Amino acid sequence: MELSRRTFTALAGTAALGLALAGSGAATGGNGTRTVPTGPPPAPPRADGRRHEVGFDRHSLLVDGRRLVLWSGEVHPFRLPGSSLWRDVLQKLRAHGHNAVSVPVPWNVHSPAPGEHDFTGVRDLDLFLTMAAEERLYVVLRPGPYLGTADLDAGGFPGWLTVAEGAATAADPAYLEHVDAWLGAVDAIAVRHLFTGGGGTVLLYQVEDRYEGAGGGPADTAAGAYMSRLCRKVRADGIDVPLFHNDARADGLWAPGSFPAVAGKEKDGWLYGFESSPVPGKAPADLGHFARRGRGARASARTPGFVAGAVVGASDPWGGATSGGKGYIEVRARRDPAYVRSALLTGLANGITLHNARVAAGGTSWGWLAAPHVYTSYDHGAPIDQARRPTAKLAPLQQLGHLLRTVPDLARLEPAPAVRPEDDRLKVYHLANPDTGAQVYVLRNDSDDEVRSALPGTGVGVPVTVGARDAKLLATGLGLGRRTLAFTTAQPLFRTTVGRQDIAAFVGRAGETAQIALDCEVQPLTNRLDPEPAWSYDRGRLHVATPLGVGGLSRVLVEGGDSDTPMLLLFADDATAQRLWPHETPSGPLLVYGPPLLRSAALRGSTVHLTGDVTGETGLEVWAPRGITSVTWNGRPVRTTVSRAGSLVMEGLMPATPAPSLPALTGWRRRAENPEAEPDFDDSRWTAADRTASLGTTPVPAGQPVLSADDYGFHYGDVWYRGHFEDARGATSVSLSYSTGTQGLLMAWLDGKPLGTHRMPVPDADTADRGTWTATATFRVPGKLRRRGGHVLSVLVRRMQQEGDAAGAGEPAAGRGTRRAARGLTGVGFAGASPEVSWRIRGAGAPDRVRGPMNNGGLYGEREGWHLPGYGDDRDRAAWKAVDRPGEDRRRQGVTWYRTEFRLDVDPDVDASVGLVLEDDPGRAYRVQLFLNGWNMGQYINDVGPQHTFMLPNGILRTRGANTLALAVLSDGTTPSGPGEVRLTLVGAARGGVPVEAVESPGR
């Protein structure tokens, strides 16, 4: 929603309009026993070099003796390959109300080999933690060792660990030795960033992920010993912040006192966390302290309610079973702001004060990073999408984040007498703060119709509207600076004091009418500063009503009466509220309205220097601390006037950000691949596949060698096999058994002649979460090849990703075994003959230091560098043919490469999100690996989908300079192959943002 010119010009006072509204007395509550009283929250965190105390009681975290409601959003830095993008997303989280960021640290991303741990480049954990502190965000650190909730290959275990000798279960000394090395490497970095020591803002630390053990939790003695060992290891490494685990079932697993390491006094450092994933269209579960005994937070009565994984989106599998084939646009539509708001407010109403939204920002599962059940995009239907654009789903997170940060009454609530609404389709949670007497009502509508109902006995004097499948928080008796809120039908958004006036903001859905009442024994002077609001004064109450979503922000100024401090009332719908930016400075709070993002504010002398983003045409309004008389925006002076609202208002409007122009992709060159299929190809340097026993879990057929790729050190990407044998007489067919992740495939050639391709089926709703797929492909041996003499059977397997451990809600209990099912060939047989076959295997080469192991594959072109910038494909003009497009109409089984270059010239102060679009007739059977400047940015499957647009992350993408794009097209030979259309697309553009530093390229 862009802002109208009226919004920023109609700020001169107008005559007040009286409107009679009915009212009633506010409900009150008595004060209870106060241990840590309600009061201001701690200041935003930073690396200040001072010691800090972090504790908790049953209500909330306690930071230096002050109550903190944790409002965290999870970000995957490894899915945002570039430090500039990290800072961009951290700033967006903070601006949109979050005070913390949750960070998984995947073992497989950082460990290419046993004992090796790489924290450089796009894996620089130290830099990310430093940025989080600079952006004033607490950190919830999640180093595993297992990370099933991050949707990673093998659950985050490195490929080498899946077949590590001796590492078969969580009790194996070999496995524990590897785990100790991994946690030690992470902890050596984390300990420098602990908030308790003043070196950073790491506030909480997660131990393991959805772990149950073979016996289903602490009842399993071995599982308890394993969790205890991890806790003691972490403590021995110097991690002194509270620890926790996330319970997938929310039924009390790993509650304090349930296992040795957190029994007795050690319980004081352990939090019970659990997960919540409401099903769209169904009522969210009551899992807080005020729910039924034994579920959720009730399992740990002495610790605060902690939703360690509040799922606000969903992953989508190959074929789009979750989205109905429509991709993440549909995921976001099904899990819309009402869905998020209903879940969040249900948690708050149940006493949840530690909350982590998973995932808050989408990203890219580049290379071979993803779990089997997700494709390249990890947009996840997140509040901040894969292109780093804030979406409408941020509205409930932002609104509650600002509310919880500025209204401390919500940090300590107790259940209050039940409320029966007139319309029983509403569920009402009634809570009260025992210190302040403020009453809080959460109204949830689980029906498919909008409900309007009175709330007898609440002090809310007029009927309240709640949308279908939505929720709303109301309050009575709430202190707003120096005045008291009698009641409201709109949700409080924030309260603050800027300069010499108090400001209170309220938010609701567009089209609703917001009504509030302030207790005022003496009638104040009331001025509406915009045309929409109306007000009246009656029997000690000031009533204000205004429609929401009409003309942007509505302002009402209240002066005199019971207080000498003016109060400004602000009313906004969801879209308008996402342009209101309360911000703390060392000189006091300020408030900005207008732009789609405020990143920073610095006060120097009489000027406030603001930075942020602009997309469409917008105005700028600033409420600043006393003494501030001028404004700059992104380094440029802004001409302002002083409004009757006490703000500095920009004269005119900031222009919209022009869309950068993108070039057409031309100048393609093509080169056919797979020389490995030819009988005379030299494979003498390949690894001999001659092992007789596998370290994985897949049985090896009797009398055959181990063919699983992992057993030979090839853990990611495509794998080639060449089987040499003598005498094919009588062989009518060959059967190739293989095992892959979702959407794996196999191609076979005999003596260079294609035998055919086999593909795993597209998953449906029942099989979308299956981690391993197995099949046997049988191919006819052509009669002319059934002859005496030497033969070569060449097989290419796209192994896809490795499965993790099953431990989700409704799934069987899982241990933490590290061995996994095979990837690649598992067995070979001939009909009509029994030749003895000697096998050689070849996969990805050694990973380069830039991209790491997860971005390295086994195609011939990858091994030869055909995807790299500076490869210089014009040096072999005979091999690379100039073509008009990256496709061909003939049918050919195998791999074909296409390369081109393009230049971008985006303005330096414009953050442009650029995608690559591939489109074609969905009946054509082929897939494409996309390489940008040497980085594998994803995989496209034309006849499966649903993804067609692939983000090209800034930093890897040179928005001011030359780029190399390479496509490896793998076709099964049944249809013409190669994209019908390949083009760049502008997904979003904003003026402002974070300056982008180039990510190193593996080419020259």
mmCIF file with all atom_site columns, C-alpha atoms in Angstrom, residues 427-580:
data_model
loop_
_atom_site.group_PDB
_atom_site.id
_atom_site.type_symbol
_atom_site.label_atom_id
_atom_site.label_alt_id
_atom_site.label_comp_id
_atom_site.label_asym_id
_atom_site.label_entity_id
_atom_site.label_seq_id
_atom_site.pdbx_PDB_ins_code
_atom_site.Cartn_x
_atom_site.Cartn_y
_atom_site.Cartn_z
_atom_site.occupancy
_atom_site.B_iso_or_equiv
_atom_site.pdbx_formal_charge
_atom_site.auth_seq_id
_atom_site.auth_comp_id
_atom_site.auth_asym_id
_atom_site.auth_atom_id
_atom_site.pdbx_PDB_model_num
ATOM 1   C CA . LYS A 1 427 ? -13.529 -18.106 22.195 1.00 0.00 ? 427 LYS A CA 1
ATOM 2   C CA . VAL A 1 428 ? -12.377 -15.559 24.780 1.00 0.00 ? 428 VAL A CA 1
ATOM 3   C CA . TYR A 1 429 ? -9.222  -15.850 26.884 1.00 0.00 ? 429 TYR A CA 1
ATOM 4   C CA . HIS A 1 430 ? -9.247  -13.467 29.849 1.00 0.00 ? 430 HIS A CA 1
ATOM 5   C CA . LEU A 1 431 ? -5.958  -12.601 31.551 1.00 0.00 ? 431 LEU A CA 1
ATOM 6   C CA . ALA A 1 432 ? -4.821  -9.971  34.032 1.00 0.00 ? 432 ALA A CA 1
ATOM 7   C CA . ASN A 1 433 ? -1.545  -8.494  35.187 1.00 0.00 ? 433 ASN A CA 1
ATOM 8   C CA . PRO A 1 434 ? -1.432  -8.894  38.997 1.00 0.00 ? 434 PRO A CA 1
ATOM 9   C CA . ASP A 1 435 ? 0.865   -5.881  39.377 1.00 0.00 ? 435 ASP A CA 1
ATOM 10  C CA . THR A 1 436 ? -0.925  -3.279  37.268 1.00 0.00 ? 436 THR A CA 1
ATOM 11  C CA . GLY A 1 437 ? -4.492  -4.587  37.167 1.00 0.00 ? 437 GLY A CA 1
ATOM 12  C CA . ALA A 1 438 ? -4.565  -4.352  33.366 1.00 0.00 ? 438 ALA A CA 1
ATOM 13  C CA . GLN A 1 439 ? -7.014  -6.798  31.799 1.00 0.00 ? 439 GLN A CA 1
ATOM 14  C CA . VAL A 1 440 ? -6.229  -8.543  28.507 1.00 0.00 ? 440 VAL A CA 1
ATOM 15  C CA . TYR A 1 441 ? -8.751  -10.344 26.311 1.00 0.00 ? 441 TYR A CA 1
ATOM 16  C CA . VAL A 1 442 ? -7.784  -12.558 23.383 1.00 0.00 ? 442 VAL A CA 1
ATOM 17  C CA . LEU A 1 443 ? -10.743 -13.209 21.096 1.00 0.00 ? 443 LEU A CA 1
ATOM 18  C CA . ARG A 1 444 ? -10.443 -16.066 18.610 1.00 0.00 ? 444 ARG A CA 1
ATOM 19  C CA . ASN A 1 445 ? -12.939 -16.865 15.895 1.00 0.00 ? 445 ASN A CA 1
ATOM 20  C CA . ASP A 1 446 ? -12.567 -20.441 14.634 1.00 0.00 ? 446 ASP A CA 1
ATOM 21  C CA . SER A 1 447 ? -15.553 -20.200 12.301 1.00 0.00 ? 447 SER A CA 1
ATOM 22  C CA . ASP A 1 448 ? -15.539 -19.453 8.596  1.00 0.00 ? 448 ASP A CA 1
ATOM 23  C CA . ASP A 1 449 ? -17.664 -16.324 9.079  1.00 0.00 ? 449 ASP A CA 1
ATOM 24  C CA . GLU A 1 450 ? -16.925 -12.884 10.469 1.00 0.00 ? 450 GLU A CA 1
ATOM 25  C CA . VAL A 1 451 ? -18.363 -12.594 13.983 1.00 0.00 ? 451 VAL A CA 1
ATOM 26  C CA . ARG A 1 452 ? -19.593 -9.449  15.726 1.00 0.00 ? 452 ARG A CA 1
ATOM 27  C CA . SER A 1 453 ? -20.397 -9.865  19.391 1.00 0.00 ? 453 SER A CA 1
ATOM 28  C CA . ALA A 1 454 ? -20.770 -8.010  22.659 1.00 0.00 ? 454 ALA A CA 1
ATOM 29  C CA . LEU A 1 455 ? -18.537 -9.041  25.569 1.00 0.00 ? 455 LEU A CA 1
ATOM 30  C CA . PRO A 1 456 ? -20.591 -8.781  28.759 1.00 0.00 ? 456 PRO A CA 1
ATOM 31  C CA . GLY A 1 457 ? -18.661 -8.158  31.950 1.00 0.00 ? 457 GLY A CA 1
ATOM 32  C CA . THR A 1 458 ? -15.428 -7.118  30.272 1.00 0.00 ? 458 THR A CA 1
ATOM 33  C CA . GLY A 1 459 ? -15.759 -3.347  30.329 1.00 0.00 ? 459 GLY A CA 1
ATOM 34  C CA . VAL A 1 460 ? -15.603 -3.312  26.532 1.00 0.00 ? 460 VAL A CA 1
ATOM 35  C CA . GLY A 1 461 ? -18.674 -1.159  26.019 1.00 0.00 ? 461 GLY A CA 1
ATOM 36  C CA . VAL A 1 462 ? -19.461 -1.866  22.357 1.00 0.00 ? 462 VAL A CA 1
ATOM 37  C CA . PRO A 1 463 ? -19.631 -4.994  20.168 1.00 0.00 ? 463 PRO A CA 1
ATOM 38  C CA . VAL A 1 464 ? -16.370 -6.268  18.730 1.00 0.00 ? 464 VAL A CA 1
ATOM 39  C CA . THR A 1 465 ? -15.752 -7.707  15.259 1.00 0.00 ? 465 THR A CA 1
ATOM 40  C CA . VAL A 1 466 ? -13.368 -10.625 14.630 1.00 0.00 ? 466 VAL A CA 1
ATOM 41  C CA . GLY A 1 467 ? -12.733 -11.889 11.103 1.00 0.00 ? 467 GLY A CA 1
ATOM 42  C CA . ALA A 1 468 ? -13.142 -15.479 9.972  1.00 0.00 ? 468 ALA A CA 1
ATOM 43  C CA . ARG A 1 469 ? -10.381 -17.772 11.291 1.00 0.00 ? 469 ARG A CA 1
ATOM 44  C CA . ASP A 1 470 ? -8.795  -14.742 12.917 1.00 0.00 ? 470 ASP A CA 1
ATOM 45  C CA . ALA A 1 471 ? -8.030  -13.406 16.379 1.00 0.00 ? 471 ALA A CA 1
ATOM 46  C CA . LYS A 1 472 ? -7.707  -10.090 18.178 1.00 0.00 ? 472 LYS A CA 1
ATOM 47  C CA . LEU A 1 473 ? -6.201  -8.819  21.427 1.00 0.00 ? 473 LEU A CA 1
ATOM 48  C CA . LEU A 1 474 ? -8.079  -6.187  23.427 1.00 0.00 ? 474 LEU A CA 1
ATOM 49  C CA . ALA A 1 475 ? -7.290  -4.523  26.738 1.00 0.00 ? 475 ALA A CA 1
ATOM 50  C CA . THR A 1 476 ? -8.978  -2.582  29.525 1.00 0.00 ? 476 THR A CA 1
ATOM 51  C CA . GLY A 1 477 ? -7.387  -0.674  32.380 1.00 0.00 ? 477 GLY A CA 1
ATOM 52  C CA . LEU A 1 478 ? -4.090  -0.444  30.496 1.00 0.00 ? 478 LEU A CA 1
ATOM 53  C CA . GLY A 1 479 ? -1.741  2.431   31.261 1.00 0.00 ? 479 GLY A CA 1
ATOM 54  C CA . LEU A 1 480 ? -0.873  4.507   28.202 1.00 0.00 ? 480 LEU A CA 1
ATOM 55  C CA . GLY A 1 481 ? 1.789   6.855   29.478 1.00 0.00 ? 481 GLY A CA 1
ATOM 56  C CA . ARG A 1 482 ? 0.017   9.281   31.800 1.00 0.00 ? 482 ARG A CA 1
ATOM 57  C CA . ARG A 1 483 ? -3.494  8.222   30.813 1.00 0.00 ? 483 ARG A CA 1
ATOM 58  C CA . THR A 1 484 ? -5.457  4.987   31.191 1.00 0.00 ? 484 THR A CA 1
ATOM 59  C CA . LEU A 1 485 ? -7.181  3.043   28.448 1.00 0.00 ? 485 LEU A CA 1
ATOM 60  C CA . ALA A 1 486 ? -10.716 2.181   29.539 1.00 0.00 ? 486 ALA A CA 1
ATOM 61  C CA . PHE A 1 487 ? -11.317 -0.152  26.601 1.00 0.00 ? 487 PHE A CA 1
ATOM 62  C CA . THR A 1 488 ? -10.580 -0.677  22.919 1.00 0.00 ? 488 THR A CA 1
ATOM 63  C CA . THR A 1 489 ? -12.059 -2.651  20.035 1.00 0.00 ? 489 THR A CA 1
ATOM 64  C CA . ALA A 1 490 ? -8.797  -2.370  18.096 1.00 0.00 ? 490 ALA A CA 1
ATOM 65  C CA . GLN A 1 491 ? -5.602  -4.110  19.145 1.00 0.00 ? 491 GLN A CA 1
ATOM 66  C CA . PRO A 1 492 ? -3.037  -1.913  20.910 1.00 0.00 ? 492 PRO A CA 1
ATOM 67  C CA . LEU A 1 493 ? 0.017   -1.638  18.661 1.00 0.00 ? 493 LEU A CA 1
ATOM 68  C CA . PHE A 1 494 ? 2.528   0.188   20.859 1.00 0.00 ? 494 PHE A CA 1
ATOM 69  C CA . ARG A 1 495 ? 2.900   2.953   23.381 1.00 0.00 ? 495 ARG A CA 1
ATOM 70  C CA . THR A 1 496 ? 5.827   5.313   23.653 1.00 0.00 ? 496 THR A CA 1
ATOM 71  C CA . THR A 1 497 ? 6.812   8.781   24.788 1.00 0.00 ? 497 THR A CA 1
ATOM 72  C CA . VAL A 1 498 ? 8.549   10.966  22.227 1.00 0.00 ? 498 VAL A CA 1
ATOM 73  C CA . GLY A 1 499 ? 9.721   14.382  23.296 1.00 0.00 ? 499 GLY A CA 1
ATOM 74  C CA . ARG A 1 500 ? 6.967   15.983  25.372 1.00 0.00 ? 500 ARG A CA 1
ATOM 75  C CA . GLN A 1 501 ? 4.055   13.793  24.340 1.00 0.00 ? 501 GLN A CA 1
ATOM 76  C CA . ASP A 1 502 ? 2.798   10.270  24.872 1.00 0.00 ? 502 ASP A CA 1
ATOM 77  C CA . ILE A 1 503 ? 1.876   8.275   21.773 1.00 0.00 ? 503 ILE A CA 1
ATOM 78  C CA . ALA A 1 504 ? -0.420  5.245   21.654 1.00 0.00 ? 504 ALA A CA 1
ATOM 79  C CA . ALA A 1 505 ? -1.173  3.353   18.439 1.00 0.00 ? 505 ALA A CA 1
ATOM 80  C CA . PHE A 1 506 ? -3.969  0.919   17.646 1.00 0.00 ? 506 PHE A CA 1
ATOM 81  C CA . VAL A 1 507 ? -4.379  -1.483  14.725 1.00 0.00 ? 507 VAL A CA 1
ATOM 82  C CA . GLY A 1 508 ? -7.108  -3.545  13.107 1.00 0.00 ? 508 GLY A CA 1
ATOM 83  C CA . ARG A 1 509 ? -8.301  -4.932  9.832  1.00 0.00 ? 509 ARG A CA 1
ATOM 84  C CA . ALA A 1 510 ? -9.128  -2.627  6.928  1.00 0.00 ? 510 ALA A CA 1
ATOM 85  C CA . GLY A 1 511 ? -12.835 -1.842  6.851  1.00 0.00 ? 511 GLY A CA 1
ATOM 86  C CA . GLU A 1 512 ? -13.335 -2.188  10.602 1.00 0.00 ? 512 GLU A CA 1
ATOM 87  C CA . THR A 1 513 ? -14.155 0.722   12.881 1.00 0.00 ? 513 THR A CA 1
ATOM 88  C CA . ALA A 1 514 ? -11.796 1.179   15.802 1.00 0.00 ? 514 ALA A CA 1
ATOM 89  C CA . GLN A 1 515 ? -13.336 2.462   19.025 1.00 0.00 ? 515 GLN A CA 1
ATOM 90  C CA . ILE A 1 516 ? -11.413 3.312   22.163 1.00 0.00 ? 516 ILE A CA 1
ATOM 91  C CA . ALA A 1 517 ? -12.220 5.024   25.441 1.00 0.00 ? 517 ALA A CA 1
ATOM 92  C CA . LEU A 1 518 ? -9.820  6.863   27.782 1.00 0.00 ? 518 LEU A CA 1
ATOM 93  C CA . ASP A 1 519 ? -10.597 7.481   31.441 1.00 0.00 ? 519 ASP A CA 1
ATOM 94  C CA . CYS A 1 520 ? -10.648 11.276  31.873 1.00 0.00 ? 520 CYS A CA 1
ATOM 95  C CA . GLU A 1 521 ? -12.205 12.804  34.970 1.00 0.00 ? 521 GLU A CA 1
ATOM 96  C CA . VAL A 1 522 ? -11.719 16.234  33.429 1.00 0.00 ? 522 VAL A CA 1
ATOM 97  C CA . GLN A 1 523 ? -12.686 16.733  29.789 1.00 0.00 ? 523 GLN A CA 1
ATOM 98  C CA . PRO A 1 524 ? -9.558  17.254  27.660 1.00 0.00 ? 524 PRO A CA 1
ATOM 99  C CA . LEU A 1 525 ? -9.125  19.337  24.543 1.00 0.00 ? 525 LEU A CA 1
ATOM 100 C CA . THR A 1 526 ? -9.468  16.870  21.667 1.00 0.00 ? 526 THR A CA 1
ATOM 101 C CA . ASN A 1 527 ? -8.468  17.558  18.081 1.00 0.00 ? 527 ASN A CA 1
ATOM 102 C CA . ARG A 1 528 ? -8.789  15.206  15.167 1.00 0.00 ? 528 ARG A CA 1
ATOM 103 C CA . LEU A 1 529 ? -5.889  15.824  12.833 1.00 0.00 ? 529 LEU A CA 1
ATOM 104 C CA . ASP A 1 530 ? -7.316  13.778  9.963  1.00 0.00 ? 530 ASP A CA 1
ATOM 105 C CA . PRO A 1 531 ? -10.855 13.764  8.567  1.00 0.00 ? 531 PRO A CA 1
ATOM 106 C CA . GLU A 1 532 ? -11.830 10.213  9.547  1.00 0.00 ? 532 GLU A CA 1
ATOM 107 C CA . PRO A 1 533 ? -11.864 10.093  13.394 1.00 0.00 ? 533 PRO A CA 1
ATOM 108 C CA . ALA A 1 534 ? -14.819 11.215  15.512 1.00 0.00 ? 534 ALA A CA 1
ATOM 109 C CA . TRP A 1 535 ? -14.921 11.730  19.281 1.00 0.00 ? 535 TRP A CA 1
ATOM 110 C CA . SER A 1 536 ? -17.172 12.502  22.210 1.00 0.00 ? 536 SER A CA 1
ATOM 111 C CA . TYR A 1 537 ? -16.819 13.000  25.950 1.00 0.00 ? 537 TYR A CA 1
ATOM 112 C CA . ASP A 1 538 ? -19.327 11.448  28.323 1.00 0.00 ? 538 ASP A CA 1
ATOM 113 C CA . ARG A 1 539 ? -19.280 10.762  32.097 1.00 0.00 ? 539 ARG A CA 1
ATOM 114 C CA . GLY A 1 540 ? -15.541 10.788  32.628 1.00 0.00 ? 540 GLY A CA 1
ATOM 115 C CA . ARG A 1 541 ? -14.579 9.098   29.385 1.00 0.00 ? 541 ARG A CA 1
ATOM 116 C CA . LEU A 1 542 ? -13.241 10.279  26.089 1.00 0.00 ? 542 LEU A CA 1
ATOM 117 C CA . HIS A 1 543 ? -14.546 8.099   23.249 1.00 0.00 ? 543 HIS A CA 1
ATOM 118 C CA . VAL A 1 544 ? -12.850 8.017   19.855 1.00 0.00 ? 544 VAL A CA 1
ATOM 119 C CA . ALA A 1 545 ? -13.993 6.120   16.771 1.00 0.00 ? 545 ALA A CA 1
ATOM 120 C CA . THR A 1 546 ? -12.465 5.911   13.310 1.00 0.00 ? 546 THR A CA 1
ATOM 121 C CA . PRO A 1 547 ? -12.691 3.656   10.251 1.00 0.00 ? 547 PRO A CA 1
ATOM 122 C CA . LEU A 1 548 ? -9.490  1.795   9.446  1.00 0.00 ? 548 LEU A CA 1
ATOM 123 C CA . GLY A 1 549 ? -7.863  1.650   6.045  1.00 0.00 ? 549 GLY A CA 1
ATOM 124 C CA . VAL A 1 550 ? -9.233  4.949   4.796  1.00 0.00 ? 550 VAL A CA 1
ATOM 125 C CA . GLY A 1 551 ? -6.502  7.392   3.774  1.00 0.00 ? 551 GLY A CA 1
ATOM 126 C CA . GLY A 1 552 ? -3.702  5.783   5.772  1.00 0.00 ? 552 GLY A CA 1
ATOM 127 C CA . LEU A 1 553 ? -2.921  6.866   9.328  1.00 0.00 ? 553 LEU A CA 1
ATOM 128 C CA . SER A 1 554 ? -5.541  8.627   11.469 1.00 0.00 ? 554 SER A CA 1
ATOM 129 C CA . ARG A 1 555 ? -4.380  10.955  14.251 1.00 0.00 ? 555 ARG A CA 1
ATOM 130 C CA . VAL A 1 556 ? -6.176  12.392  17.291 1.00 0.00 ? 556 VAL A CA 1
ATOM 131 C CA . LEU A 1 557 ? -4.431  14.794  19.676 1.00 0.00 ? 557 LEU A CA 1
ATOM 132 C CA . VAL A 1 558 ? -5.582  14.872  23.302 1.00 0.00 ? 558 VAL A CA 1
ATOM 133 C CA . GLU A 1 559 ? -4.405  17.780  25.482 1.00 0.00 ? 559 GLU A CA 1
ATOM 134 C CA . GLY A 1 560 ? -5.109  18.896  29.034 1.00 0.00 ? 560 GLY A CA 1
ATOM 135 C CA . GLY A 1 561 ? -7.778  17.410  31.226 1.00 0.00 ? 561 GLY A CA 1
ATOM 136 C CA . ASP A 1 562 ? -6.229  15.032  33.747 1.00 0.00 ? 562 ASP A CA 1
ATOM 137 C CA . SER A 1 563 ? -2.679  15.439  32.394 1.00 0.00 ? 563 SER A CA 1
ATOM 138 C CA . ASP A 1 564 ? -0.433  18.231  31.263 1.00 0.00 ? 564 ASP A CA 1
ATOM 139 C CA . THR A 1 565 ? 1.305   15.806  28.881 1.00 0.00 ? 565 THR A CA 1
ATOM 140 C CA . PRO A 1 566 ? -0.314  15.688  25.436 1.00 0.00 ? 566 PRO A CA 1
ATOM 141 C CA . MET A 1 567 ? -1.307  12.293  24.070 1.00 0.00 ? 567 MET A CA 1
ATOM 142 C CA . LEU A 1 568 ? -1.346  11.453  20.389 1.00 0.00 ? 568 LEU A CA 1
ATOM 143 C CA . LEU A 1 569 ? -3.634  8.584   19.373 1.00 0.00 ? 569 LEU A CA 1
ATOM 144 C CA . LEU A 1 570 ? -2.801  6.815   16.114 1.00 0.00 ? 570 LEU A CA 1
ATOM 145 C CA . PHE A 1 571 ? -5.071  4.401   14.244 1.00 0.00 ? 571 PHE A CA 1
ATOM 146 C CA . ALA A 1 572 ? -3.924  2.112   11.416 1.00 0.00 ? 572 ALA A CA 1
ATOM 147 C CA . ASP A 1 573 ? -4.994  -0.885  9.432  1.00 0.00 ? 573 ASP A CA 1
ATOM 148 C CA . ASP A 1 574 ? -2.493  -3.699  8.842  1.00 0.00 ? 574 ASP A CA 1
ATOM 149 C CA . ALA A 1 575 ? -0.911  -2.187  5.727  1.00 0.00 ? 575 ALA A CA 1
ATOM 150 C CA . THR A 1 576 ? -0.534  1.236   7.337  1.00 0.00 ? 576 THR A CA 1
ATOM 151 C CA . ALA A 1 577 ? 0.895   -0.259  10.528 1.00 0.00 ? 577 ALA A CA 1
ATOM 152 C CA . GLN A 1 578 ? 3.674   -1.823  8.470  1.00 0.00 ? 578 GLN A CA 1
ATOM 153 C CA . ARG A 1 579 ? 4.842   1.738   7.779  1.00 0.00 ? 579 ARG A CA 1
ATOM 154 C CA . LEU A 1 580 ? 4.988   2.796   11.436 1.00 0.00 ? 580 LEU A CA 1
#
